[in-house]
Structures are given as C-alpha cells and as structure tokens.
Coordinates of C-alpha atoms in Angstrom, one line a residue:
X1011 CA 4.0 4.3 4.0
X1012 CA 2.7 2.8 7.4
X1013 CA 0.4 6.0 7.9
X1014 CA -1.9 4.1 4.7
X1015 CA -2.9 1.2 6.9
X1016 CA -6.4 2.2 8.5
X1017 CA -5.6 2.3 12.3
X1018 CA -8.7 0.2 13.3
X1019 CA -7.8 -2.5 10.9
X1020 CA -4.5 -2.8 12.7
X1021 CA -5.8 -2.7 15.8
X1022 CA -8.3 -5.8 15.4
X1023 CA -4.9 -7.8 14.0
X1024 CA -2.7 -6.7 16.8
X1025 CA -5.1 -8.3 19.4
X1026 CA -4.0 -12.0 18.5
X1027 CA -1.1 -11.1 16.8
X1028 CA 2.4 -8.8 16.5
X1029 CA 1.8 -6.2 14.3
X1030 CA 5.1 -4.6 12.5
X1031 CA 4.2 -2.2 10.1
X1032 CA 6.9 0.1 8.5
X1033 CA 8.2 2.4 5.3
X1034 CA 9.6 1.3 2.4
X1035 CA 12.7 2.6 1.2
X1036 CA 12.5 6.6 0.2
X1037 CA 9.0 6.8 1.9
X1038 CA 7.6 8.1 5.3
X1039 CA 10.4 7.9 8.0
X1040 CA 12.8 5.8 6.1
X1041 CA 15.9 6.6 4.6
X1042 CA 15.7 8.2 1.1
X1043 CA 18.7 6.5 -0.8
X1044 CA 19.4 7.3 -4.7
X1045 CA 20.0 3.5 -5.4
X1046 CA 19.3 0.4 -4.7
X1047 CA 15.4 0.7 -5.7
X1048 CA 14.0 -2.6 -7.3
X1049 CA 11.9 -5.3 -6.3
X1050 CA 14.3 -7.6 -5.3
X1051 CA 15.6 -5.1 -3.1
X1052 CA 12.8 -4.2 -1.5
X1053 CA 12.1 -8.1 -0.2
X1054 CA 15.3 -7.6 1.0
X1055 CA 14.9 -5.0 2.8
X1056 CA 12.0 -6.9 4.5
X1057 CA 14.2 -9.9 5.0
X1058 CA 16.5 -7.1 6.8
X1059 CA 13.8 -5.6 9.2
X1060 CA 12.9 -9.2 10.1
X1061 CA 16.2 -9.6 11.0
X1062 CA 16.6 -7.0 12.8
X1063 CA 13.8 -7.4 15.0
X1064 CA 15.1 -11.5 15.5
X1065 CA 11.5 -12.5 14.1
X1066 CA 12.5 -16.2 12.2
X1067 CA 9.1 -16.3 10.4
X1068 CA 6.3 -13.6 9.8
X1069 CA 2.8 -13.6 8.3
X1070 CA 3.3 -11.5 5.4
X1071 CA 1.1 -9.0 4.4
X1072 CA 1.0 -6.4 1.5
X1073 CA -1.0 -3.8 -0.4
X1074 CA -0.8 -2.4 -4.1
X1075 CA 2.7 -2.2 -4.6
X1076 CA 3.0 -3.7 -1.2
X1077 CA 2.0 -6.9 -1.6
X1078 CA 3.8 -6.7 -5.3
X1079 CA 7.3 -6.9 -2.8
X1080 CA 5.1 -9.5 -0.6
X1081 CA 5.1 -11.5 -4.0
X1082 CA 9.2 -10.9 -3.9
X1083 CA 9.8 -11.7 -0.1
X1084 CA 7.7 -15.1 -0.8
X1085 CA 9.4 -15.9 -3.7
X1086 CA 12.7 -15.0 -3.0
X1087 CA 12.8 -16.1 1.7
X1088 CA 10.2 -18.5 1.3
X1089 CA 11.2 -20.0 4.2
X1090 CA 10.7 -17.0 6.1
X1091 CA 6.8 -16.3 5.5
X1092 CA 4.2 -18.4 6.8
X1093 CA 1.0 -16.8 5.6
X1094 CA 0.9 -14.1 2.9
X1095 CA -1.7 -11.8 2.5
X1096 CA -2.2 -10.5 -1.0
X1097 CA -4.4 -7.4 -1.4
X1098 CA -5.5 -5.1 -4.4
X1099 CA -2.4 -5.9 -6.5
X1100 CA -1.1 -7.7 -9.7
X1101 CA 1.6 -9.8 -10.5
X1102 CA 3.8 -8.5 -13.3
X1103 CA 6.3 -9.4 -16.0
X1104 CA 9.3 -7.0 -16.9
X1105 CA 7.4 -3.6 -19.0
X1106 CA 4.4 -4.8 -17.8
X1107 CA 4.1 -4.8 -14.2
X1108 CA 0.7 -5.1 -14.2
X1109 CA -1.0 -7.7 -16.3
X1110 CA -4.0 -6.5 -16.5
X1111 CA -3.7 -2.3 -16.9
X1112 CA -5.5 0.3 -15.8
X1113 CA -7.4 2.1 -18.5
X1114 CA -5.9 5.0 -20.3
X1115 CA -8.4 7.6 -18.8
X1116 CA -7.1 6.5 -15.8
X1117 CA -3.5 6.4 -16.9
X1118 CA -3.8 9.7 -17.8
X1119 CA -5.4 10.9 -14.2
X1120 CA -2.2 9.5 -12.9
X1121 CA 0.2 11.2 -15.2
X1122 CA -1.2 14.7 -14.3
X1123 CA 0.9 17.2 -12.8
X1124 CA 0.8 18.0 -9.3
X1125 CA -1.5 20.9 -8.6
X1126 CA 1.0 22.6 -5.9
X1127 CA -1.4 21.6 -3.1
X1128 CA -0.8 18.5 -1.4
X1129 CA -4.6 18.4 0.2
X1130 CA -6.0 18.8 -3.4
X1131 CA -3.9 16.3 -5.3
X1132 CA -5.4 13.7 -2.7
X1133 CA -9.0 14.3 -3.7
X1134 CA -7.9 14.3 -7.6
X1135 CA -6.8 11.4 -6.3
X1136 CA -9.9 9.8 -4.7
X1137 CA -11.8 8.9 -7.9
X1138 CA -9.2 6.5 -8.8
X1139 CA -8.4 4.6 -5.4
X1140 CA -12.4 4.6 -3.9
X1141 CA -15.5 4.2 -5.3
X1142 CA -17.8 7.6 -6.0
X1143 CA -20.4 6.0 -3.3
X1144 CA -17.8 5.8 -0.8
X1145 CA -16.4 9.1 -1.5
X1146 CA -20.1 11.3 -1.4
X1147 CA -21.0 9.0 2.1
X1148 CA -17.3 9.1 3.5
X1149 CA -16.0 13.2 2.5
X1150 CA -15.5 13.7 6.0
X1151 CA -13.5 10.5 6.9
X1152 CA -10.9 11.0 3.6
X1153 CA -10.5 14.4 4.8
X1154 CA -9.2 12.9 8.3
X1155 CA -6.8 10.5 6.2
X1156 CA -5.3 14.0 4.1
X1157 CA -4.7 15.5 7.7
X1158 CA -2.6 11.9 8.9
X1159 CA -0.5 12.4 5.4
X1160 CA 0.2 15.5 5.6
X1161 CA 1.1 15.5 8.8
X1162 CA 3.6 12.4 8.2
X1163 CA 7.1 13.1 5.7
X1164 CA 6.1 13.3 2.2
X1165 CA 7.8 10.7 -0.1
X1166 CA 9.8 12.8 -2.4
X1167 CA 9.3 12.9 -6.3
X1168 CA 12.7 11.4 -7.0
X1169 CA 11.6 8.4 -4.8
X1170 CA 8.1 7.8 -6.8
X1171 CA 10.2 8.0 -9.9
X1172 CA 12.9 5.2 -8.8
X1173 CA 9.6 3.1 -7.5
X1174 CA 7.8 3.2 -10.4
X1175 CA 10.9 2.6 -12.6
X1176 CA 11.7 -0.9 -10.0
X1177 CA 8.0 -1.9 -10.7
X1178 CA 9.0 -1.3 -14.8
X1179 CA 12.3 -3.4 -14.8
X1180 CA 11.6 -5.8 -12.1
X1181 CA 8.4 -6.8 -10.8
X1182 CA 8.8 -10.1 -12.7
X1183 CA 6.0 -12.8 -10.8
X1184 CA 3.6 -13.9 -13.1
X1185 CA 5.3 -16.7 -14.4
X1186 CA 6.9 -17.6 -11.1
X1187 CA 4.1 -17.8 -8.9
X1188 CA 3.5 -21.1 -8.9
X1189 CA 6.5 -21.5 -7.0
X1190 CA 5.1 -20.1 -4.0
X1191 CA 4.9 -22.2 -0.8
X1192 CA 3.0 -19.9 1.9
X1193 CA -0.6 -20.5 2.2
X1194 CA -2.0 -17.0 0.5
X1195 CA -5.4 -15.0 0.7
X1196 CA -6.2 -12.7 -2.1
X1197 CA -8.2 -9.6 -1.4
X1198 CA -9.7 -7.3 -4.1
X1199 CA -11.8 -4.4 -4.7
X1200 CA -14.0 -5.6 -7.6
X1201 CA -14.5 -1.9 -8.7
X1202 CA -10.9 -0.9 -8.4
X1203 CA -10.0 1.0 -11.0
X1204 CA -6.0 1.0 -10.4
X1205 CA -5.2 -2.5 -10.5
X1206 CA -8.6 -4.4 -12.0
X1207 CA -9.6 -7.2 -10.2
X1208 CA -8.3 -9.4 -13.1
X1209 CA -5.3 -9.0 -11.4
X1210 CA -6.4 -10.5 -8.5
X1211 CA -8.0 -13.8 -10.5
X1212 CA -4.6 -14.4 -12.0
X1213 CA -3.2 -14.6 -8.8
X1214 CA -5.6 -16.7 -7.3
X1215 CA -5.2 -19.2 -10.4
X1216 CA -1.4 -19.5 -10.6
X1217 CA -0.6 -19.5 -6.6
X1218 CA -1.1 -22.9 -5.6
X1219 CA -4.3 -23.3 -2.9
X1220 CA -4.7 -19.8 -3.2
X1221 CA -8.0 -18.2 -1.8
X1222 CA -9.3 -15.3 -3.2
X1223 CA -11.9 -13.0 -1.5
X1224 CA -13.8 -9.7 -4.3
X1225 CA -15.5 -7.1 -2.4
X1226 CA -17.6 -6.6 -5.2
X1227 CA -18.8 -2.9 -4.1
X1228 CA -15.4 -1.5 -3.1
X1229 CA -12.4 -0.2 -5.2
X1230 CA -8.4 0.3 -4.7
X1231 CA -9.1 1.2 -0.8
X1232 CA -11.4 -1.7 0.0
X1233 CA -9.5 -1.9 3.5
X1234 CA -10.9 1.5 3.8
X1235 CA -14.3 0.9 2.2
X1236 CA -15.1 -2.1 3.6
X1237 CA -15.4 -1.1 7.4
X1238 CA -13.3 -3.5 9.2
X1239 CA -14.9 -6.8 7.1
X1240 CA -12.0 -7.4 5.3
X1241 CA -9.5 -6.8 8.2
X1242 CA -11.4 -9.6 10.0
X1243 CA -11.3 -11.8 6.8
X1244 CA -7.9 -11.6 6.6
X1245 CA -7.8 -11.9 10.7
X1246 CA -9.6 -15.1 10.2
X1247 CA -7.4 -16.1 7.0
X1248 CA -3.8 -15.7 9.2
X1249 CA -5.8 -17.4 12.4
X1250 CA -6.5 -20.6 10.0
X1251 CA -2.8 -20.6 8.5
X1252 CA -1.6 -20.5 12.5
X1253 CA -4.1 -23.8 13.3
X1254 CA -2.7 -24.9 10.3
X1255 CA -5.8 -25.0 8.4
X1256 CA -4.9 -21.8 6.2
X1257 CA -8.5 -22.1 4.5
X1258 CA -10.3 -21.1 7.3
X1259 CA -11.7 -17.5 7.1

C-alpha cells in the first residue's frame, strides 16, 4: 500500500518531479476483487492508472513485491517507462519467485499465525524487514509507522493469499530480463533478510547497464533505515535518466 512509502522520501522526489503513488489491487483503498490477481495483471493495472491520469511515459518505481510488478510493467509497456527503479526485490521463475530464498527460520516467522493484534504482528514482524540496530535506535519511529497502518484499510487475508499465490504462478523474469530497455537502478539492503541481496546482484547482471546500489548496514526497509540517502540516490538516479545520462547518481 501507498501508506509503506516513508513520507519524507516522497517529499524530496516530488520537488523535481510528479509523484503518483497508489494501492495495488485488494490493498489500502483499492478495490478488493476475487480475480484477476497475477503479475501480469498487476502491470496492467499500472498501464491502466497511467492511463487514466493521460501520463504517456512514467519513471517507474517499485519495492519488494512492487518492483517484482515494476519488472512486469517494463517488460510487458516498455515503451511506457523511462527510468525503473528496482528496490529490495528478486526476479523469479514460476515456483520460485524468488531466486534466491529467504532462510527457513525466516520462512517459518512468516508462516506464523496472526496473534489477533494487528500492533503486535508488526513488531513480530520487525526482525525480518529491519535490522536489530535499527529497531533498538528507531522503537519510537516504527511505532509511528504501526499508528499510519492501522489507521489506513487493512488488506484482507483473502487478498495476501491471491498475492502470494500470483507471485507462485507468475512472477516469471529471471530469464527475461535482459529484454529490458529502461535505464534501471537497483537498490538493496545488504542485511535483508526477506529477499537476500543476491537477489539484487542477479538483477544487476542480467538487466542490461543496470546500476546497482547495497546499503551494506540496512535490511528489507533500507528506504526506512537509510534516512533519506537512498531516496536522494534514487533522486539523483531518475535526474540522470531525464538528462539522459541514466548513470548519474
């Protein structure tokens, strides 16, 4: 949902730029459908809101399973992205959306059952999207974020199942991605624990002129844990692409 993006972070890319940030299908304010949940769909859905908001061509950015449907709307409208902004996220084959896994103690952190309370499944939660560092310095500031969720719709169980199950049966880049045309930037967290930062060197391998940025202290949240450093690298990154010299940054 748009309520994950840090607020300053936006902020420092909607002063040169048109920021459009929205819900996916099922999540936040968007409509909660019972079909039409896959990956292709998704990038369409994008395609759609571009549409809809007559913008011809859009920077194109996307995080965890966000910039998975990034890797979609490139692949799929490449002439509708100009810059694509990759961050904490994997490419994927069909069964294996994520070529290089999370760990099974991690796996199993995922799989546990909700606790009832909302608040306290988001600090179960912290361990596996921030680094312990982060979390001890930063209580205070991931207690604020718990109060923004909470106080934005919930995505519904039902949803998380039909995402996960279009990230199974259709995330399907890793041997495509050398088909994409948009000058990229790859951010990671080189402690993230979600989606290993492996995933992030594939990427930058198999996209031609990729560039790939590792915050080697942060995790999963590195938009959070990294102040507003890698906001600015990606500023810088999208500034470069629009003076046509997409390795700037």
């Amino acid at each position: 949902p748009q309520v994950d993006w840090p607020r300053p972070q936006l902020e420092l890319l909607a002063e040169s730029h048109r920021v459009v940030v929205f819900d996916s299908r099922g999540t936040g304010k968007s409509d909660r459908p019972s079909d039409g949940y896959s990956m292709q769909q998704f990038a369409a859905d994008v395609i759609g809101l571009l549409d809809g908001l007559e913008i011809e061509r859009a920077h194109v950015a996307g995080l965890s399973m966000g910039g998975m449907i990034a890797q979609h709307v490139a692949l799929e409208h490449p002439q509708r992205v100009h810059g694509l902004v990759l961050g904490a996220t994997a490419a994927g084959e069909p069964g294996r959306p994520i070529l290089f896994p999370p760990s099974a103690e991690v796996l199993s952190a995922l799989a546990r059952p909700s606790t009832g309370d909302p608040a306290e499944d988001s600090r179960l939660a912290w361990p596996i999207l921030y680094t312990p560092g982060y979390v001890a310095k930063e209580r205070a500031a991931l207690e604020r974020l718990i109060e923004l969720a909470l106080a934005y719709p919930t995505t519904p169980a039902f949803v998380k199942e039909l995402q996960l199950s279009a990230i199974l049966q259709s995330h399907d880049t890793a041997s495509r991605l050398g088909e994409i045309a948009a000058p990229t930037l790859i951010q990671a967290g080189g402690k993230d624990v979600l989606i290993p930062v492996e995933n992030a060197r594939v990427l930058a391998e198999r996209i031609p002129g990729a560039r790939l940025i590792v915050y080697p202290e942060a995790a999963h949240g590195y938009l959070h844990e990294t102040g507003l450093v890698a906001a600015q690298d990606m500023l810088n990154f999208l500034q470069g692409v629009d003076a046509g010299v997409p390795s700037a940054g």
